[in-house]
Coordinates of C-alpha atoms and ligand atoms in Angstrom, one line a residue:
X1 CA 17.7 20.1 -26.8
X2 CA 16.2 19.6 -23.7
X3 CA 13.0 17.4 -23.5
X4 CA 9.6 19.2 -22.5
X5 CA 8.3 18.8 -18.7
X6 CA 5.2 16.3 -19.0
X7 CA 2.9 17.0 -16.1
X8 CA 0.7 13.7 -17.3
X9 CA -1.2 12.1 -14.2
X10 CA -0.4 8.6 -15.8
X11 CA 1.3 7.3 -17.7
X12 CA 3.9 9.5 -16.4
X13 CA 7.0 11.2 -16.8
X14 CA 10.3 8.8 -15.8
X15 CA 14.1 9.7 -14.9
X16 CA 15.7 10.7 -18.2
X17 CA 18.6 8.6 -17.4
X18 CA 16.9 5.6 -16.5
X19 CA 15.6 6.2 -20.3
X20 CA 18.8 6.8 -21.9
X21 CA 20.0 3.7 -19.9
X22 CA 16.9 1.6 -21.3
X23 CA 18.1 3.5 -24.8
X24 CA 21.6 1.9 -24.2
X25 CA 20.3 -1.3 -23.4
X26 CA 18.0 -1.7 -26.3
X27 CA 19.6 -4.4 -28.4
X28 CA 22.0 -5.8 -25.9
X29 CA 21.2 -5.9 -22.3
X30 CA 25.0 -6.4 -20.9
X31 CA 26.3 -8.1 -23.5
X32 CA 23.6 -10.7 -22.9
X33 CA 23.6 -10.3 -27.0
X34 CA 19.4 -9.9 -26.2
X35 CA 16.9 -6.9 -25.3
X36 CA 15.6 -7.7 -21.8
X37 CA 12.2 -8.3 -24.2
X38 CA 13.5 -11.3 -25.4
X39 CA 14.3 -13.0 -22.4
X40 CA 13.2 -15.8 -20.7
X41 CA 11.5 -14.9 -17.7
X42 CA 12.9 -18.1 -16.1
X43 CA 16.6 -17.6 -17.6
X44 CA 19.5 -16.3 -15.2
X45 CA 19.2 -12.5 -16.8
X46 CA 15.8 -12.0 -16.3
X47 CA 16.2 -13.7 -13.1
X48 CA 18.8 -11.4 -11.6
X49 CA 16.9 -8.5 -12.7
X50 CA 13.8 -9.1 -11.0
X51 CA 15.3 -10.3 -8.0
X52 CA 18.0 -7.1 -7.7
X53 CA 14.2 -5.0 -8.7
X54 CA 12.7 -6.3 -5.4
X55 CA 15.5 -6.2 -2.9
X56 CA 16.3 -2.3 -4.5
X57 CA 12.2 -1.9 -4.0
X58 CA 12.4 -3.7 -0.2
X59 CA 15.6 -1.2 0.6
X60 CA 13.8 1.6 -0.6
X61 CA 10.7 1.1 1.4
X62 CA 12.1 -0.7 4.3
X63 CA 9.8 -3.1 3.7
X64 CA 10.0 -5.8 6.5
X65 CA 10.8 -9.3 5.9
X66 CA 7.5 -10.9 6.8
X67 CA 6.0 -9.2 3.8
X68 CA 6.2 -10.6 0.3
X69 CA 6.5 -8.1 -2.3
X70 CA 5.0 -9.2 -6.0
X71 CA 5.4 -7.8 -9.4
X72 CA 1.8 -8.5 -10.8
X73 CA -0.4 -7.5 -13.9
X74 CA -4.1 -6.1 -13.7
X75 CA -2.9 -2.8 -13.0
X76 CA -5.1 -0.3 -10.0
X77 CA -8.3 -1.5 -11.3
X78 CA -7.6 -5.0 -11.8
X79 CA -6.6 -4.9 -7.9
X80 CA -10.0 -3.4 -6.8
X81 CA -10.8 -7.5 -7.7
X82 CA -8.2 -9.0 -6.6
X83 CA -7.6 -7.8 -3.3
X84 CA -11.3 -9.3 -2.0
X85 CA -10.6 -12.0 -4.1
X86 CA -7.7 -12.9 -2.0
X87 CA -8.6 -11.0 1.6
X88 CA -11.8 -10.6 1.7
X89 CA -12.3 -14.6 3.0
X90 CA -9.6 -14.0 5.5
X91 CA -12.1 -14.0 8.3
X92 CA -16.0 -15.9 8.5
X93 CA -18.1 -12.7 7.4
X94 CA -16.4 -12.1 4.6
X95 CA -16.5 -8.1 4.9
X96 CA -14.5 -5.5 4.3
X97 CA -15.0 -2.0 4.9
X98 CA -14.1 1.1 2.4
X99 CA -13.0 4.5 2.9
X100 CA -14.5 6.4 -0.4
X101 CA -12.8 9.9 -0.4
X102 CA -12.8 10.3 -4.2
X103 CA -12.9 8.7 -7.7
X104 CA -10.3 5.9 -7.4
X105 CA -11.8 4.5 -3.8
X106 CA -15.1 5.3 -5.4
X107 CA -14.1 2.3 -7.9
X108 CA -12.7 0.0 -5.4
X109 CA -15.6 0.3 -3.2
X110 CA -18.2 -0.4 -6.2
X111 CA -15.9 -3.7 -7.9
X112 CA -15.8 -5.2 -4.3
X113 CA -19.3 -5.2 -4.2
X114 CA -19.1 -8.2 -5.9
X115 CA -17.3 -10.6 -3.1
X116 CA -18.7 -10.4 0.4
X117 CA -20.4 -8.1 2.5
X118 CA -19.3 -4.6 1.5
X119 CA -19.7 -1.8 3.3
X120 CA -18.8 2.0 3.0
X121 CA -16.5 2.6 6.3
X122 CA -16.6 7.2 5.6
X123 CA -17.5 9.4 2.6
X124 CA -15.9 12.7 1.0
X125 CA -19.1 12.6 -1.1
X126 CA -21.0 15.5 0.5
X127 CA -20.3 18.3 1.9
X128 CA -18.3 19.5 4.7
X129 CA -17.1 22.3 7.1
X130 CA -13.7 22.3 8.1
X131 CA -11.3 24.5 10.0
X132 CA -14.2 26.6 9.2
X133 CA -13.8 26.4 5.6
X134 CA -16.9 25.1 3.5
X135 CA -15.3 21.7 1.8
X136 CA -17.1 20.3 -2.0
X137 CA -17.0 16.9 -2.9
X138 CA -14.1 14.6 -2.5
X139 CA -11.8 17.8 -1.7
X140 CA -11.3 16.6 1.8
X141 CA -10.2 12.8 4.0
X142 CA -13.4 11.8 6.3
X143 CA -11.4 12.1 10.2
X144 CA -10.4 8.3 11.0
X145 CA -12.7 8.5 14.4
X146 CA -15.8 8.7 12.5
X147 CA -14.8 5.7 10.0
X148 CA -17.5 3.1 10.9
X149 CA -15.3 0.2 10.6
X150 CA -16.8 -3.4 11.7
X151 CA -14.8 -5.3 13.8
X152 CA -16.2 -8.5 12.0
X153 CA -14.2 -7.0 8.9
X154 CA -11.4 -8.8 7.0
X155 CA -9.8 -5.6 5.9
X156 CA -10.4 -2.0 5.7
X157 CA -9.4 0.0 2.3
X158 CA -7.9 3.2 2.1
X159 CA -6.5 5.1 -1.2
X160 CA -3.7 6.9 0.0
X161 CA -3.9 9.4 -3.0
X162 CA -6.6 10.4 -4.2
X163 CA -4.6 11.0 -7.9
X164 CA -8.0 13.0 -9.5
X165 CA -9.1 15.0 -6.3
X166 CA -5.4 15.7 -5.4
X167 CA -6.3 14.1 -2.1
X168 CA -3.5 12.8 -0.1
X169 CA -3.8 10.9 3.3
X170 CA -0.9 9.4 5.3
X171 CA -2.2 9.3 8.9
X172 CA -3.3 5.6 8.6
X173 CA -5.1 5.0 11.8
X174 CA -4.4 2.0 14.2
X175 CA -7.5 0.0 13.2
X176 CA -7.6 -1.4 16.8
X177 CA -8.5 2.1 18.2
X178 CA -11.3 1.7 15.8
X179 CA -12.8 -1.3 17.1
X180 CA -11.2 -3.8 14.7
X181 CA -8.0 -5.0 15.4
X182 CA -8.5 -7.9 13.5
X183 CA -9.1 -5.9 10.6
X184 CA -6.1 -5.2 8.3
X185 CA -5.8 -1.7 6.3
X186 CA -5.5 -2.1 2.9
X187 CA -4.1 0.8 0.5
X188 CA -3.8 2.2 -3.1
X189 CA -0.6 3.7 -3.0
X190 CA -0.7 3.9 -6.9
X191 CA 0.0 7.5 -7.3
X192 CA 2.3 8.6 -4.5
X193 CA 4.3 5.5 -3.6
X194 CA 7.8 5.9 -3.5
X195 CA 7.4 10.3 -3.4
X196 CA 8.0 9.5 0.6
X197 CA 8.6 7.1 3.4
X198 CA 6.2 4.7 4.5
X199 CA 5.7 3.1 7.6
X200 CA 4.8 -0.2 5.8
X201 CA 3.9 -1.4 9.0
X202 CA 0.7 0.5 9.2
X203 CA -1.2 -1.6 6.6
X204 CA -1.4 -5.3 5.9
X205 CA -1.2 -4.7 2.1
X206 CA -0.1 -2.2 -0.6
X207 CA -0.5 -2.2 -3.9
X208 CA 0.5 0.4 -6.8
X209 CA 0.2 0.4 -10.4
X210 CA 2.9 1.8 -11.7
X211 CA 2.6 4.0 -14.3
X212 CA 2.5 6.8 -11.9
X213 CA 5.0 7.1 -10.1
X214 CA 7.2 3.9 -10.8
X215 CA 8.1 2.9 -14.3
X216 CA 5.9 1.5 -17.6
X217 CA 2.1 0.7 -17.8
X218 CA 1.6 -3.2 -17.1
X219 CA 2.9 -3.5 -13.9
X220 CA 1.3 -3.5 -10.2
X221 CA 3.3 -3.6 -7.1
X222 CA 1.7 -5.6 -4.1
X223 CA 3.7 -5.7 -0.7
X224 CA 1.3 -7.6 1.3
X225 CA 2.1 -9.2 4.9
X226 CA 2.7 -13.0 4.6
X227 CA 0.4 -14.6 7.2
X228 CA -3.0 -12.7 5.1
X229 CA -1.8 -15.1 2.6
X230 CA -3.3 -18.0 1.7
X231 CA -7.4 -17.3 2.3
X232 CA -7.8 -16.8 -1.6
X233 CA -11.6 -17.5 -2.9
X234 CA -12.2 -20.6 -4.2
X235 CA -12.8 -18.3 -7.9
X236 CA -9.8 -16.6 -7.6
X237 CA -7.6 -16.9 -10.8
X238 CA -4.6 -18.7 -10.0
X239 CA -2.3 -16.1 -11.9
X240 CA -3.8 -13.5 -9.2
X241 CA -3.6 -15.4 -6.2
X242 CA -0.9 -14.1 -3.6
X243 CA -0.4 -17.4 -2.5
X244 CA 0.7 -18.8 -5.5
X245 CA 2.5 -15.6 -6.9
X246 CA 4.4 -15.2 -4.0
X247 CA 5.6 -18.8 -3.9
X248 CA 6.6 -18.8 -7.7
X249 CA 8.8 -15.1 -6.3
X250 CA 6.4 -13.4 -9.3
X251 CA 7.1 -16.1 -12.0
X252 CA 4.2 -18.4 -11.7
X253 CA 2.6 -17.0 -15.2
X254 CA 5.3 -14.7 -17.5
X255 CA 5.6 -11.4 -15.8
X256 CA 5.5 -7.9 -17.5
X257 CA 9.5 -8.1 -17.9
X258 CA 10.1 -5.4 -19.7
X259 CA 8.2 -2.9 -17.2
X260 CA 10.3 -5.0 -14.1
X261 CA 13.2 -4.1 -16.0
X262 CA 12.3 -0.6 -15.9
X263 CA 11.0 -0.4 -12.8
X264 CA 13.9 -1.9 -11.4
X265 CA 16.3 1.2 -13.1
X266 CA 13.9 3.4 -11.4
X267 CA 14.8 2.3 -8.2
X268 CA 18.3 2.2 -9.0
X269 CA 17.9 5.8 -9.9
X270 CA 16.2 6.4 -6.6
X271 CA 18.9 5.0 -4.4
X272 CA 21.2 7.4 -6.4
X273 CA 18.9 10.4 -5.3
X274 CA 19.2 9.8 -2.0
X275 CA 16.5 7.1 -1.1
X276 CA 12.5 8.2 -0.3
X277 CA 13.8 11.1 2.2
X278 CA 15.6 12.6 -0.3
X279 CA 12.1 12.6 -2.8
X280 CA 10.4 13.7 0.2
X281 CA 12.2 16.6 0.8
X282 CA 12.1 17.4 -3.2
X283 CA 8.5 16.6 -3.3
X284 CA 7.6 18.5 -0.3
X285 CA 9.6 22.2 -2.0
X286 CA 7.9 21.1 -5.2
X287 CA 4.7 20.9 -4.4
X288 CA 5.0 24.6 -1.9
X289 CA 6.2 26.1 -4.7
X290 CA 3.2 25.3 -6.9
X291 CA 0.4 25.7 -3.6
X292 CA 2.2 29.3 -2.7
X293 CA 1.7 30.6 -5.8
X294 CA -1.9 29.3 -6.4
X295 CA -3.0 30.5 -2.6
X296 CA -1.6 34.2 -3.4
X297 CA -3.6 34.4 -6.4
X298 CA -7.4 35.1 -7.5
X299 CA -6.9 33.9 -11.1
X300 CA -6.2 30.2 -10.0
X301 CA -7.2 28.0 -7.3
X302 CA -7.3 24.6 -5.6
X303 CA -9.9 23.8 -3.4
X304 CA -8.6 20.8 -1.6
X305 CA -8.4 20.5 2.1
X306 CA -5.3 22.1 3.3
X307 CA -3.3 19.5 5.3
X308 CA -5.1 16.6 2.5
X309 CA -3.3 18.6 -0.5
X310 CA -1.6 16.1 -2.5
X311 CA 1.9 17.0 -2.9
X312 CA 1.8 14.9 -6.0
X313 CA -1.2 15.7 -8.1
X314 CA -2.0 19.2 -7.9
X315 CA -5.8 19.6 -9.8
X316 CA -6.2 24.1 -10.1
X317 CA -9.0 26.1 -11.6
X318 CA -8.5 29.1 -14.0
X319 CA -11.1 32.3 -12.3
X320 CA -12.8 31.6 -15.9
X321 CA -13.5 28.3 -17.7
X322 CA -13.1 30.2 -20.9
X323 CA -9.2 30.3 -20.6
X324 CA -9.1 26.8 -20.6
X325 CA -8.2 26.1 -24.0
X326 CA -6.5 29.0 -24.5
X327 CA -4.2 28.1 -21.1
X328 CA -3.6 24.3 -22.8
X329 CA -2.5 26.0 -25.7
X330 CA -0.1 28.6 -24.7
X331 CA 1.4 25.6 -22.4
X332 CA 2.2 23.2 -24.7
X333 CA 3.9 26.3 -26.7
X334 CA 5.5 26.5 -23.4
X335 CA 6.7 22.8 -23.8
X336 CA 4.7 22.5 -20.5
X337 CA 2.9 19.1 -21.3
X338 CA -0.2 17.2 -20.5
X339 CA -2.1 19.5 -18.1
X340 CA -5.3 19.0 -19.0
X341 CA -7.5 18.0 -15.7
X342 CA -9.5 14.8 -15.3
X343 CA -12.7 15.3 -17.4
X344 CA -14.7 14.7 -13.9
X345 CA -13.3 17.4 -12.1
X346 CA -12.5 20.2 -15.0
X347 CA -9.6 22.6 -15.4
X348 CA -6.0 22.0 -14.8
X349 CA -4.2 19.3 -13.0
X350 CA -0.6 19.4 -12.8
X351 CA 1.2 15.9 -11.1
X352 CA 4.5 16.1 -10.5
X353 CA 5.8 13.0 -9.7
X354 CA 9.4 12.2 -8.5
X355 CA 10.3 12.1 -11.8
X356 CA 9.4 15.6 -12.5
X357 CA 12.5 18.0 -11.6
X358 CA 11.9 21.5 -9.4
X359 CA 13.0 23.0 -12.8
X360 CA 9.7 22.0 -14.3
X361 CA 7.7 23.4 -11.8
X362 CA 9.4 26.7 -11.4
X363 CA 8.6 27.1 -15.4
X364 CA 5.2 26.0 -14.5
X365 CA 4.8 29.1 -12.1
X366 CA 6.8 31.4 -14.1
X367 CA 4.1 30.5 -17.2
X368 CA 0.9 30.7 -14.8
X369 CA 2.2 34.3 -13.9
X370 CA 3.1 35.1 -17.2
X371 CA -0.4 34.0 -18.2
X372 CA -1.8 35.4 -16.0
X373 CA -0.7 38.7 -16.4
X374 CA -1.6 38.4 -20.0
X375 CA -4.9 37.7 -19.5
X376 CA -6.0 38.4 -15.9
Ligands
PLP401 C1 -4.3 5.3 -11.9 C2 -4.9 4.8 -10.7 C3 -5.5 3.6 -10.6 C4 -5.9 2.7 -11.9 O1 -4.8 2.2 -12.5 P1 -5.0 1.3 -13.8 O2 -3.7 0.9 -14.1 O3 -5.7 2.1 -14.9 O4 -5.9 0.2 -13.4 C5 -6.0 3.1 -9.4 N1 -5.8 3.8 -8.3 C6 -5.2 5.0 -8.3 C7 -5.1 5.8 -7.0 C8 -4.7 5.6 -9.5 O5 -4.1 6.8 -9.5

């Protein structure tokens, strides 16, 4: 029998065969005569894992060599801390500037308060007319040239994916055209990281839980350019400072193993697909199919900003709130999981991650019509 399609926004669906491999694994990791849950983090095994987890992770993302990539605890939200907490001293006015385009930079914005000067750099929060299409709240990305970015800034943050709004921005703006080129961007990647290639380049740092699109609750991904390293507050905890992480390769405190070990047959699993290109193309035919049919009916809808549209989270109204449970229902009869939207925005929201197959969205659309038709 084959397993259900799980449209959850996080935790999320992973590779059935990097779950039959973890199934396999279990008891014995490789005739180790141990599960990869009782290892040392400092023994040979666990040491081989992690290590082949980051250079798999490095390959995947290009990531350049004079960035440190850390395997950390804390998760999205424990970031929105730690990233002033290590940046945010970087330069003498301790500022940093934040791009609040829906729920998850909301967040960031408000924990950061906390550590320096804080500013709001652009806001999604009102209103706006674009392409001569009236846009709600947090349905659209604020255009980088009216970001009011300080030059006195240590950093500017960005979410990248906006993983409740379905919001998704990849034009990263050269910071010096904005008046700050000693400012370095800093993103949430946590819910589209790996679904396409990034020009790490772009930003100084990026971080990611990754339940989302990566592997187990319990682990967050930080690539995060070597020279901003180093400027940690004086409160910082030492398990959380970049510094100190990066120097002990991710083994200054016992990392989440288990979720390294997973994460690291994820990438595997990736490589075997074909690399980020290869999700990108898959991602991009996924998410059409799923935007085509909701733009060609009344009964549905998504509001988002065209060229913004997530290809990865996908939030969609039914014409009548009143179908709502009755919709949840017939899906999970449907063995069409977890599709229930974010209790902030209402509705549906389906996210189909790269571990969600084209097959799950075409039954996705072949229920929605079927619904549709049954009660439109
Ligand atoms: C899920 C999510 C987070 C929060 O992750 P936690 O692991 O719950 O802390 C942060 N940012 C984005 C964009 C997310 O999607």
């Amino acid at each position: 029998m084959t397993r259900p399609y799980n449209f959850s926004a996080g935790p999320a669906v992973l590779p059935e065969p990097v779950l039959r491999q973890a199934a396999a694994e279990m008891l014995d990791w490789r005739g180790s005569g141990m599960s990869v849950m009782e290892m040392s983090h400092r023994g040979k095994q666990f040491e081989q894992i992690c290590d082949e987890a980051e250079a798999d992770l490095r390959e995947l993302l290009s990531v350049p060599d004079d960035y440190a990539v850390l395997f950390l605890q804390g998760g999205g939200i424990g970031e929105n801390a730690i990233v002033p907490l290590n940046l945010i001293g970087r330069r003498q006015a301790h500022a940093a500037d934040y791009v609040v385009n829906g729920s998850w930079s909301t967040k960031s914005f408000k924990e950061a308060l906390r550590y320096g000067d804080v500013a709001m750099a652009a806001s999604a929060e009102g209103p706006a007319v674009l392409d001569g299409v009236e846009q709600g709240p947090w349905t659209y990305m604020p255009d980088p040239a009216s970001w009011r970015v300080r030059p006195q800034a240590s950093y500017v943050h960005l979410c990248s994916n906006e993983t409740i709004g379905g919001v998704e921005f990849m034009d990263w703006p050269d910071l010096a055209a904005l008046g700050a080129p000693e400012a370095v961007l800093t993103v949430d990647a946590s819910s589209h990281i790996l679904s396409r290639p990034m020009d790490v380049r772009r930003a100084g740092l990026i971080y990611a839980g990754a339940q989302k699109n990566i592997g187990p609750a319990g682990l967050t991904i930080v690539i995060v350019r070597k020279d901003l390293l180093g400027h940690a507050l004086p409160i910082c905890p030492s398990a959380f400072d970049y510094a100190i992480v990066a120097k002990e390769r991710s083994r200054f405190n016992t990392p989440p193993t288990y979720a390294i070990y997973i994460a690291g047959l994820v990438f595997k699993w990736l490589k075997e697909q074909g690399g980020v290109a290869e999700m990108e193309k898959l991602n991009v035919a996924k998410a059409k199919l799923l935007y085509d049919y909701l733009d060609g009916t009344d009964f549905y809808r998504n509001t988002v900003h065209r060229p913004v549209r997530s290809r990865m989270n996908v939030p969609f109204m039914l014409h009548d709130d009143a179908l709502n449970a009755p919709f949840l229902k017939a899906a999970e009869e449907a063995r069409l999981l977890q599709l229930k939207g974010h209790k902030s925005v209402g509705g549906m929201r389906a996210s189909i991650y790269n571990a969600m197959p084209i097959e799950g969205v075409r039954a996705l659309v072949e229920f929605m019509k079927e619904f549709e038709r049954t009660h439109g």
